[in-house]
Each structure stands twice: as C-alpha cells, then as structure tokens.
PDB file of C-alpha atoms in Angstrom:
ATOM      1  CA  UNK A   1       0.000   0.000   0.000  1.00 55.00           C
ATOM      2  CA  UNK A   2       0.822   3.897  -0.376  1.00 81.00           C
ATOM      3  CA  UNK A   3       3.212   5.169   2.372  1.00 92.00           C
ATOM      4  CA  UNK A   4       3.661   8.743   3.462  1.00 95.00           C
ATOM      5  CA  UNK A   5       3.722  11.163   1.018  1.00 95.00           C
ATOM      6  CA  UNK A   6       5.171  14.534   0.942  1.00 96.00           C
ATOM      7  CA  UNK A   7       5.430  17.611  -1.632  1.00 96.00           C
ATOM      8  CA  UNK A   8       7.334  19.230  -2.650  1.00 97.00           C
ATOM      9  CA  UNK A   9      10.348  16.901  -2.552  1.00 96.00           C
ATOM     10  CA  UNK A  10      12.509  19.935  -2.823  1.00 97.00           C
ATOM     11  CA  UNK A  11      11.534  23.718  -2.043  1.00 98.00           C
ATOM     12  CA  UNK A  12      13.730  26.999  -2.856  1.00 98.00           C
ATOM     13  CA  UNK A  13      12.836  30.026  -1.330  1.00 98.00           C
ATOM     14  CA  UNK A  14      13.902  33.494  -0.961  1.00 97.00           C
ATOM     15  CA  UNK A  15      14.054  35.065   2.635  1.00 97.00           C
ATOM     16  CA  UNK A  16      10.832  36.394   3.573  1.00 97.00           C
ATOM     17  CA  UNK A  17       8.452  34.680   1.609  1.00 98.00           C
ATOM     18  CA  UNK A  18       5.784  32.136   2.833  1.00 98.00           C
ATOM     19  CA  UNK A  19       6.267  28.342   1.938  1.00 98.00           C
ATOM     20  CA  UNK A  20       3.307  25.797   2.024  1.00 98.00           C
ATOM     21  CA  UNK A  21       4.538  22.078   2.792  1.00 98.00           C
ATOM     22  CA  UNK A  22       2.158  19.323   2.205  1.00 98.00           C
ATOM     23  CA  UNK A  23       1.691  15.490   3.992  1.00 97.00           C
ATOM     24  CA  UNK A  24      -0.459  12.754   2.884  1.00 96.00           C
ATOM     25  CA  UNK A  25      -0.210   9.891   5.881  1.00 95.00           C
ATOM     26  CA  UNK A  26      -1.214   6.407   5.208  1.00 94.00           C
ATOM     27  CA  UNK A  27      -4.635   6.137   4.919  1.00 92.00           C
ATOM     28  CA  UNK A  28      -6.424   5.107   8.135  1.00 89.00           C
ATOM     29  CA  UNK A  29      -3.513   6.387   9.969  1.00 92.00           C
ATOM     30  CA  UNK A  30      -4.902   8.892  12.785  1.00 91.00           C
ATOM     31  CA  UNK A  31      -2.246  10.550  14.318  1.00 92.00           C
ATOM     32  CA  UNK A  32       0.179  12.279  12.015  1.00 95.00           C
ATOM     33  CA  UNK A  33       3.723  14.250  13.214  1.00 95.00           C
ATOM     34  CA  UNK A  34       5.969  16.961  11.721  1.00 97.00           C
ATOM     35  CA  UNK A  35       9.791  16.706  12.145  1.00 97.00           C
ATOM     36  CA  UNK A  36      12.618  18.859  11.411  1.00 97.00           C
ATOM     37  CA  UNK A  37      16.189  18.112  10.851  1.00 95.00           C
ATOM     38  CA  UNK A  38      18.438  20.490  10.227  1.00 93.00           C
ATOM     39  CA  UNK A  39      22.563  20.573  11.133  1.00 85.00           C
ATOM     40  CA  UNK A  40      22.303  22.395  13.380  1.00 77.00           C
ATOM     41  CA  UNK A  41      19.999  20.937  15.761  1.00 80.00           C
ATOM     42  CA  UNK A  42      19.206  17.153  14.694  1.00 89.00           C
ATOM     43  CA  UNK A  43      15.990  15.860  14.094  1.00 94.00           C
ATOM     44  CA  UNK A  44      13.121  17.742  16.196  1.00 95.00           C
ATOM     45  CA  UNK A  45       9.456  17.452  16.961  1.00 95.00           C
ATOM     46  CA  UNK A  46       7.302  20.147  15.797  1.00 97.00           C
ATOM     47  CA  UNK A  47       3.771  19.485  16.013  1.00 96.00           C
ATOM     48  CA  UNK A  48       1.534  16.658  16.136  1.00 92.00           C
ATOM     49  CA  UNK A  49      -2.481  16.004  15.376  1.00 93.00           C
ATOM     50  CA  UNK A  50      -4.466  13.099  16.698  1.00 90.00           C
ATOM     51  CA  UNK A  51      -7.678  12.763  15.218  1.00 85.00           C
ATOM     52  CA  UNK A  52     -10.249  15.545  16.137  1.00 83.00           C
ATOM     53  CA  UNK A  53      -7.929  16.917  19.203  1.00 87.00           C
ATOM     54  CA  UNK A  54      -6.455  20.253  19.576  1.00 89.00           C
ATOM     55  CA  UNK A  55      -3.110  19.466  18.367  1.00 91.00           C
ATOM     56  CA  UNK A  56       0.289  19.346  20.175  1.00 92.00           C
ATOM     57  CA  UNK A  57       2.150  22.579  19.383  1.00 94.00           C
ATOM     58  CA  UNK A  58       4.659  22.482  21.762  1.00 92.00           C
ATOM     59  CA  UNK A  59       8.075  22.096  19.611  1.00 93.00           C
ATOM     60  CA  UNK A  60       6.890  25.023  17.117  1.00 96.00           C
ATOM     61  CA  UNK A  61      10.222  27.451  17.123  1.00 95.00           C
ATOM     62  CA  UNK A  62       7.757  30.321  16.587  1.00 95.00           C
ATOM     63  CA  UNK A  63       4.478  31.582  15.748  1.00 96.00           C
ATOM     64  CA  UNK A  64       5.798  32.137  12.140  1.00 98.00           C
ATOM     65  CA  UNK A  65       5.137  28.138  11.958  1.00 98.00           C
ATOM     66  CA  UNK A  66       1.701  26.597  11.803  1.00 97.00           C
ATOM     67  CA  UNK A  67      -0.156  23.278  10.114  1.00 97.00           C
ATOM     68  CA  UNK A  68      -3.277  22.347   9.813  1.00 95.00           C
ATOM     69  CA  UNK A  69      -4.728  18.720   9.064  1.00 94.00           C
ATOM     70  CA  UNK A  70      -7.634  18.809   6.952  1.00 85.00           C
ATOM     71  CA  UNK A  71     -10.638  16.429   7.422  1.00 81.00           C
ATOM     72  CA  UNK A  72      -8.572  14.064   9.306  1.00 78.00           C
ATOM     73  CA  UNK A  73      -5.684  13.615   6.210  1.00 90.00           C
ATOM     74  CA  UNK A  74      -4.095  15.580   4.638  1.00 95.00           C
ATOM     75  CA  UNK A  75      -1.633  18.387   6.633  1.00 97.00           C
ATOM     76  CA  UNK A  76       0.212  21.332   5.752  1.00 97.00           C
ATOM     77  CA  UNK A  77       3.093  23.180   7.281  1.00 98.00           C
ATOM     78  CA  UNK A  78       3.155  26.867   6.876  1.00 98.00           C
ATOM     79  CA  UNK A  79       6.145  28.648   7.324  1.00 98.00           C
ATOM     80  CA  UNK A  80       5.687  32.443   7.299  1.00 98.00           C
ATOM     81  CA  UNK A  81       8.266  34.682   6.077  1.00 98.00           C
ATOM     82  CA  UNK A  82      11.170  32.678   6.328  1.00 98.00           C
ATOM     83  CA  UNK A  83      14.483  32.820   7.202  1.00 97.00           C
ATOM     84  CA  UNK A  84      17.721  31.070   6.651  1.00 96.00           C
ATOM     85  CA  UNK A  85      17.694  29.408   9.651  1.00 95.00           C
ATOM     86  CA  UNK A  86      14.747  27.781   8.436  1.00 96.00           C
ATOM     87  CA  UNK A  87      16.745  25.623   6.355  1.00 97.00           C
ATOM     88  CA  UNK A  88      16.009  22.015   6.674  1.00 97.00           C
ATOM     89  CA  UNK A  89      14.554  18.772   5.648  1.00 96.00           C
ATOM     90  CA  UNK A  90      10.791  18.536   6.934  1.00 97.00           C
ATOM     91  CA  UNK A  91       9.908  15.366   7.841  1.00 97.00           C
ATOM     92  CA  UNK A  92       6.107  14.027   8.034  1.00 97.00           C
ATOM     93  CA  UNK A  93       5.347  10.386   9.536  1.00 96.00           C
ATOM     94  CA  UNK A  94       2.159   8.975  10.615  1.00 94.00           C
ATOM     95  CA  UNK A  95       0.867   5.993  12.908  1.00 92.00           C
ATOM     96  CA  UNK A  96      -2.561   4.453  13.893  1.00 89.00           C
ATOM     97  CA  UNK A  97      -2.597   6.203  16.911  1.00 78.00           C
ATOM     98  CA  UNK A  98      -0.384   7.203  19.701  1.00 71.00           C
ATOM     99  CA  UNK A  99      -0.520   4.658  21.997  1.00 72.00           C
ATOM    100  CA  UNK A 100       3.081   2.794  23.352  1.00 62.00           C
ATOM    101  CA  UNK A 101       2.193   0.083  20.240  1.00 70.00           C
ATOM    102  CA  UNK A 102       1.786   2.697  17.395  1.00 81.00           C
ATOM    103  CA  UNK A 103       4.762   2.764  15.033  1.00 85.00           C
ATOM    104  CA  UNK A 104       5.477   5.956  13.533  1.00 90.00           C
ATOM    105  CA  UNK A 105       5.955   5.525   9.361  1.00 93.00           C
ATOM    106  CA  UNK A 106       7.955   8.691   7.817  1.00 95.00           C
ATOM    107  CA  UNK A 107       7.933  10.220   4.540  1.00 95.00           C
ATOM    108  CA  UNK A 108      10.141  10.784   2.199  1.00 94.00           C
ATOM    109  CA  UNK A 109      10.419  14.651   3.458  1.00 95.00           C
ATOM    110  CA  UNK A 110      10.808  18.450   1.921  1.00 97.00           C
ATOM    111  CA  UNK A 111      14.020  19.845   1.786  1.00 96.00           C
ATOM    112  CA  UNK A 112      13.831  23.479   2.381  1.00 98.00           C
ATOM    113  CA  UNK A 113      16.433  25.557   1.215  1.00 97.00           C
ATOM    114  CA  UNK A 114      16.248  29.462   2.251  1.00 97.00           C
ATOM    115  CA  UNK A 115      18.342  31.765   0.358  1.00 96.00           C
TER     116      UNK A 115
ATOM    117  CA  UNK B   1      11.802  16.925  29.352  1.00 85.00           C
ATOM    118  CA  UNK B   2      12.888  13.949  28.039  1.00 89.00           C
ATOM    119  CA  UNK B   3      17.003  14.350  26.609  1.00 92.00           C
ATOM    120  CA  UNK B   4      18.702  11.136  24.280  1.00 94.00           C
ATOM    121  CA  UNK B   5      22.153  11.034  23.952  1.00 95.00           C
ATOM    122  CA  UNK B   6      24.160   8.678  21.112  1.00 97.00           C
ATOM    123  CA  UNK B   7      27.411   8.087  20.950  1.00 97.00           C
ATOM    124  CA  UNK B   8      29.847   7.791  19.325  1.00 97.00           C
ATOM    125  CA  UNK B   9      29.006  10.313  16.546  1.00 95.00           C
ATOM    126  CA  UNK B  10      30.792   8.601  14.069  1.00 96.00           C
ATOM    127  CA  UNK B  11      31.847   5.134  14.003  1.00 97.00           C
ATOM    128  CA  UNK B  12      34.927   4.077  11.538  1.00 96.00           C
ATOM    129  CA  UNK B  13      34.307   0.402  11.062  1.00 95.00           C
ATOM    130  CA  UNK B  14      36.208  -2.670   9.318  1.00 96.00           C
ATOM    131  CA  UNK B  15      34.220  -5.175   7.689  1.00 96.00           C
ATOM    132  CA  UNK B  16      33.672  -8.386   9.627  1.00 96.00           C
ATOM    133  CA  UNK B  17      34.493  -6.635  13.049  1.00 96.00           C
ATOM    134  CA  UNK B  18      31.807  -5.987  16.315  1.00 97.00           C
ATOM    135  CA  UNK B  19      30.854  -2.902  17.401  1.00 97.00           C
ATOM    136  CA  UNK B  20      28.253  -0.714  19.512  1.00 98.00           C
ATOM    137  CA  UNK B  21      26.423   2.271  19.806  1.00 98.00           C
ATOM    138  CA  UNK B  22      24.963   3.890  22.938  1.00 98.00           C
ATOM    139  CA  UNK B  23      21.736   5.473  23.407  1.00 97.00           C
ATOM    140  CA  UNK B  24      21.352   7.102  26.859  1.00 95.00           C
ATOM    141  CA  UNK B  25      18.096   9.260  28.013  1.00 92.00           C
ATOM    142  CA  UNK B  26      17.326  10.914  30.607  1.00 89.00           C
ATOM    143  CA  UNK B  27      14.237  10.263  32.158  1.00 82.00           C
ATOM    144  CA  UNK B  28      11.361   7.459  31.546  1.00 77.00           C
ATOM    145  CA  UNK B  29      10.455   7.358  27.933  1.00 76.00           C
ATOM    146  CA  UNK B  30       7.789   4.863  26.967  1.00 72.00           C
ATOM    147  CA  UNK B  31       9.677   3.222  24.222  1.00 87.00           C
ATOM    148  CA  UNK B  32      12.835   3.332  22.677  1.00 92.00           C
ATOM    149  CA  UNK B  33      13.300   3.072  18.584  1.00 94.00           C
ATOM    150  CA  UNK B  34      16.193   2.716  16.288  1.00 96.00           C
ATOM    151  CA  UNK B  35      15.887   4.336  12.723  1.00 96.00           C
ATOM    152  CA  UNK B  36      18.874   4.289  10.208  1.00 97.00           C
ATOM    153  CA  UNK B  37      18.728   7.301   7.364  1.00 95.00           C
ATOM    154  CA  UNK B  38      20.640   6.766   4.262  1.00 94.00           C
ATOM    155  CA  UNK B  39      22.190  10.005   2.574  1.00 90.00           C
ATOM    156  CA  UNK B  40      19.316  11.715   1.177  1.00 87.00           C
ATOM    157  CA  UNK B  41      16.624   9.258   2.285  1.00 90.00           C
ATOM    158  CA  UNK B  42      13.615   9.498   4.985  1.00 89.00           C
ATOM    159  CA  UNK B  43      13.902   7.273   8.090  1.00 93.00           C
ATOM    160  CA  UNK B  44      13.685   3.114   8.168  1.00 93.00           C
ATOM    161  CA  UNK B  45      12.623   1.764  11.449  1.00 92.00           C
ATOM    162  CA  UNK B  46      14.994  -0.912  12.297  1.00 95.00           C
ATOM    163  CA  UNK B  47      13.386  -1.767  15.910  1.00 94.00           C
ATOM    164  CA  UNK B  48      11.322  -1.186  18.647  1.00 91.00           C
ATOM    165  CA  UNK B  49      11.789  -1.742  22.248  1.00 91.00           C
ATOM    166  CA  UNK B  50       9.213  -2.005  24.822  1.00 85.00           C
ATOM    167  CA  UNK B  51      10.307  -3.038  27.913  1.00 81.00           C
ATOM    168  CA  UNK B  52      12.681  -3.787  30.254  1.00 82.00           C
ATOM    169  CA  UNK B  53      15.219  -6.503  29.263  1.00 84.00           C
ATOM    170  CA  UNK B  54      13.674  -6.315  25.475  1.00 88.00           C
ATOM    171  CA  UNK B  55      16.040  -7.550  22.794  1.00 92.00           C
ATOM    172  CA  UNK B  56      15.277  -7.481  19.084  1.00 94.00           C
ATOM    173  CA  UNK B  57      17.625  -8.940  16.215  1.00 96.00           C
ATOM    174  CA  UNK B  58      17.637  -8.791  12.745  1.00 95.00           C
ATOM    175  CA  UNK B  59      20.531  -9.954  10.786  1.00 96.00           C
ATOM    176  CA  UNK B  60      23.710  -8.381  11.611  1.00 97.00           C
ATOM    177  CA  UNK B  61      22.079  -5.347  13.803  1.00 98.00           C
ATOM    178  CA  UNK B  62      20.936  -6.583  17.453  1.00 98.00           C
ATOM    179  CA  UNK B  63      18.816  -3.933  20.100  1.00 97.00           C
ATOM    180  CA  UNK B  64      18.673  -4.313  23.499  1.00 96.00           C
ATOM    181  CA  UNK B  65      16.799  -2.254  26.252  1.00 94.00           C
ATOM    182  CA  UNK B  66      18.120  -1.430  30.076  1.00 92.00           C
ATOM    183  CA  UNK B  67      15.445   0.747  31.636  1.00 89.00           C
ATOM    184  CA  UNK B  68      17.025   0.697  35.172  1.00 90.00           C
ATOM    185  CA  UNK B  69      20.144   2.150  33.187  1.00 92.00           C
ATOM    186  CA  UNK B  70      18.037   4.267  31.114  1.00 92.00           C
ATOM    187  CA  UNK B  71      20.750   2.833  28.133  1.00 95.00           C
ATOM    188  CA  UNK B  72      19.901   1.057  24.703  1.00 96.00           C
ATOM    189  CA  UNK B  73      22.566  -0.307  22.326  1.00 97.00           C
ATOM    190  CA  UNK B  74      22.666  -1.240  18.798  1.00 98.00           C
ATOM    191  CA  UNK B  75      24.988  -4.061  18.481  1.00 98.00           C
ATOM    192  CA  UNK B  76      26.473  -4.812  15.360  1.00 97.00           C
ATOM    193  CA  UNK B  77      28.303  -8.173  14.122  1.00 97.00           C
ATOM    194  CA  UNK B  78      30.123  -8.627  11.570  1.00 96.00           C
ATOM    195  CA  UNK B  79      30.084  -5.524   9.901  1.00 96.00           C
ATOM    196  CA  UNK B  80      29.601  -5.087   6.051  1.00 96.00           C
ATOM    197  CA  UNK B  81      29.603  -1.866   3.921  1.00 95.00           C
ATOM    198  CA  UNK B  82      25.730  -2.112   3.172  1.00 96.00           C
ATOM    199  CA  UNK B  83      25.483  -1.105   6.888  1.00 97.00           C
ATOM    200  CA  UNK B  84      27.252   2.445   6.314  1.00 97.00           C
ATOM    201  CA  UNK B  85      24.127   4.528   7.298  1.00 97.00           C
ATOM    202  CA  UNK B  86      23.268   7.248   9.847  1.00 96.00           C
ATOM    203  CA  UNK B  87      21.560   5.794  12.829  1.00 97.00           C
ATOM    204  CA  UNK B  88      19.213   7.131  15.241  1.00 97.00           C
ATOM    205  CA  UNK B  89      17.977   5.830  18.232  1.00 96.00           C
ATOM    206  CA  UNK B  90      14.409   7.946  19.794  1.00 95.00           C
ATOM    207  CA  UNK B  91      12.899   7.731  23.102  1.00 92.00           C
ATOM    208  CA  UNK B  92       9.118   8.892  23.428  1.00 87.00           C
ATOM    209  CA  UNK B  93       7.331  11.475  25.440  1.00 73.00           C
ATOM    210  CA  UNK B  94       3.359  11.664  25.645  1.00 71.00           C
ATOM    211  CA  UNK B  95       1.677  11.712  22.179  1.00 68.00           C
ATOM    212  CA  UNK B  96       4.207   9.424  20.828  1.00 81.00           C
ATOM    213  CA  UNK B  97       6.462  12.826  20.030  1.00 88.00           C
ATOM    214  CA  UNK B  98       9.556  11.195  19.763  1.00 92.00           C
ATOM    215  CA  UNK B  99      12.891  12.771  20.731  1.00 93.00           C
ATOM    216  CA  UNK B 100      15.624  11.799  18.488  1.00 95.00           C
ATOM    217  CA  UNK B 101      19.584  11.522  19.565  1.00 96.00           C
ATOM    218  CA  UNK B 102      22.320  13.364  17.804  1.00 95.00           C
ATOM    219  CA  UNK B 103      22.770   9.778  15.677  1.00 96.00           C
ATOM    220  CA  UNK B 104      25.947   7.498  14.681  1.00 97.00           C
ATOM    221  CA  UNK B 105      27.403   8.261  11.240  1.00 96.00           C
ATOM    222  CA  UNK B 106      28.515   4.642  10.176  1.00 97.00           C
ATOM    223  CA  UNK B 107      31.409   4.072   8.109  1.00 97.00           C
ATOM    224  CA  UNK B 108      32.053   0.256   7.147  1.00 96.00           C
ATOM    225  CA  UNK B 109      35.302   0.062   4.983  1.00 92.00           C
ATOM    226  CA  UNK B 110      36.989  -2.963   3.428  1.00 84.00           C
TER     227      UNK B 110
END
C-alpha cells in the first residue's frame, strides 16, 4: 500500500516569503507528526495532530510556523516569512494512533532551502 | 523533558568486526526506537523496544533495552559496507512525540 507522502520533494525560497509544505499519511492512519532536521539541531518534533484533538504545538520554534490537518488527512506546514535558519529537511510520519504500540511511518520529506 | 544522547558520533568500522552504539536518556520514555537514514533518504525503522530486558535482532544489527540504566545499544556483528548509514535511536514522550539523539554516522570500509 501507499506510504507517506510529501510535496514538494525539494523547495527553494527566498528570505521572507511564505512556503506551504504538504503530507499525505497512510490512509487510516490517525495521528500524524511533523519533524525537522536540520545541522544544526538534529531531528526535532514540531507538532503533532491526533484525530479531532487540539493538536500538540509544543516544539513550534515560533508563531511564524503553523499546520493544519484537513478532514482528518491531509496536513500542511506553513512557514511564514522565512528565514535562513529555516533551512532544513521537513519530515512528516504517521501511525494508527499514539498509543506505546503505534509505530510511527515517515515520509520521504521536503528539503527546504532558504536563500 | 525527556534528553537522548548517542554516541559515538561517528563510528569508523572494518568489515567483519563488532561494534556498539549507545543510546542514553534521561528520564522514563515509553519506548525506545532505532531508525537508520541513508544520505538523502527518509527514516527506516529498524526496531522497537518495549520493555525492560527487550532484545530485538535482525541480521547483523541486534537492540537491546536497560530501563534501570536508562541505556539502549545497537549491536552490530560482523560488519559489512551495506550497513554504512546514519543511525538514530528515539525515546518517546506523551503523544508518541519522539525525541531523536544526535545519531551514529557509520562508516564500514573494506
């Protein structure tokens, strides 16, 4: 079956502008996770949604970040006017849910490049 | 706040040799996975561990889990170039929001 999805594979942007990242997750999968990795500080949580809950914010670097997860499915990142620091791969994964059983399944991720 | 730590950072290995990496975190974290990244590529779960004393194997790579010690180690035997990968081990906080360790550049040369 399909596995996580993401688009753009590869995003160049210049500094300032706004840049839309998009996640399909497996379908059926409820929970579904951003990630960041950059060199400078690893691979990091950003946010994650669990079916109809409010979701889990707490590892957005700053309110010029948000995502929202359409209908249960889809989600997209938002970064607003970025900034070279911003510079990283964006990783989505998804599981069934988020109990201790519930494998998390990552996609292929968006590399962002900020000029 | 949950904190992983790997080490080594980069691991220079001859083929057919043992070695290990160290995961170490600091406070109780429901699970603890092992991913290995290939340049370029997404994450590939290698294993899961649950609970105390849990050990997983799958061909050359083994993955044990020491609560008490709050340690995991990837154990490699053997070691062959197809192995020369980035890996990551990840402890979890609630939600399932995992928190990732700096992860083990592998080298496996001839």
């Amino acid at each position: 079956g399909a596995g996580v999805s993401q688009s753009p594979s590869n995003k160049v942007t210049e500094k300032g502008k706004d840049v839309e990242l998009r996640c399909d997750p497996i379908s059926g999968h409820t929970a579904l996770y951003w990630y960041r990795q950059s060199l400078g500080q690893g691979l990091e949580f950003l946010i994650y949604f669990q079916g109809n809950s409010a979701p889990d914010k707490s590892g957005l670097p700053s309110d010029r970040f948000s995502a929202e997860r359409t209908g249960g499915s889809v989600s997209t990142l938002t970064i607003q006017r970025t900034q070279q620091e911003d510079s990283a791969v964006y990783l989505c994964a998804s599981s069934v849910g988020t109990s201790a059983y519930n494998e998390q399944f990552f996609g292929p991720g968006t590399r962002l490049t900020v000029l | 706040e949950l904190k992983v730590e790997q080490n080594p950072l980069f691991l220079s290995m001859q083929e057919g040799k043992n070695y290990t990496i160290y995961c170490n975190y600091s406070t109780t974290s429901d699970r603890l996975y092992w991913y290995r990244q290939d340049p370029g590529k997404s994450l590939e779960s290698l294993f899961v561990l649950l609970s105390n004393g849990a050990v997983k194997q799958e061909g050359r790579l083994m993955a044990s889990l020491d609560t008490k010690a709050r340690l995991s180690t990837l154990h490699i035997t053997a070691a062959v170039h197809d192995l020369s990968a980035t890996y990551f081990c990840a402890g979890t906080a609630a939600g399932n929001k995992l928190t990732f360790g700096g992860g083990t550049r592998v080298l496996v040369k001839p």
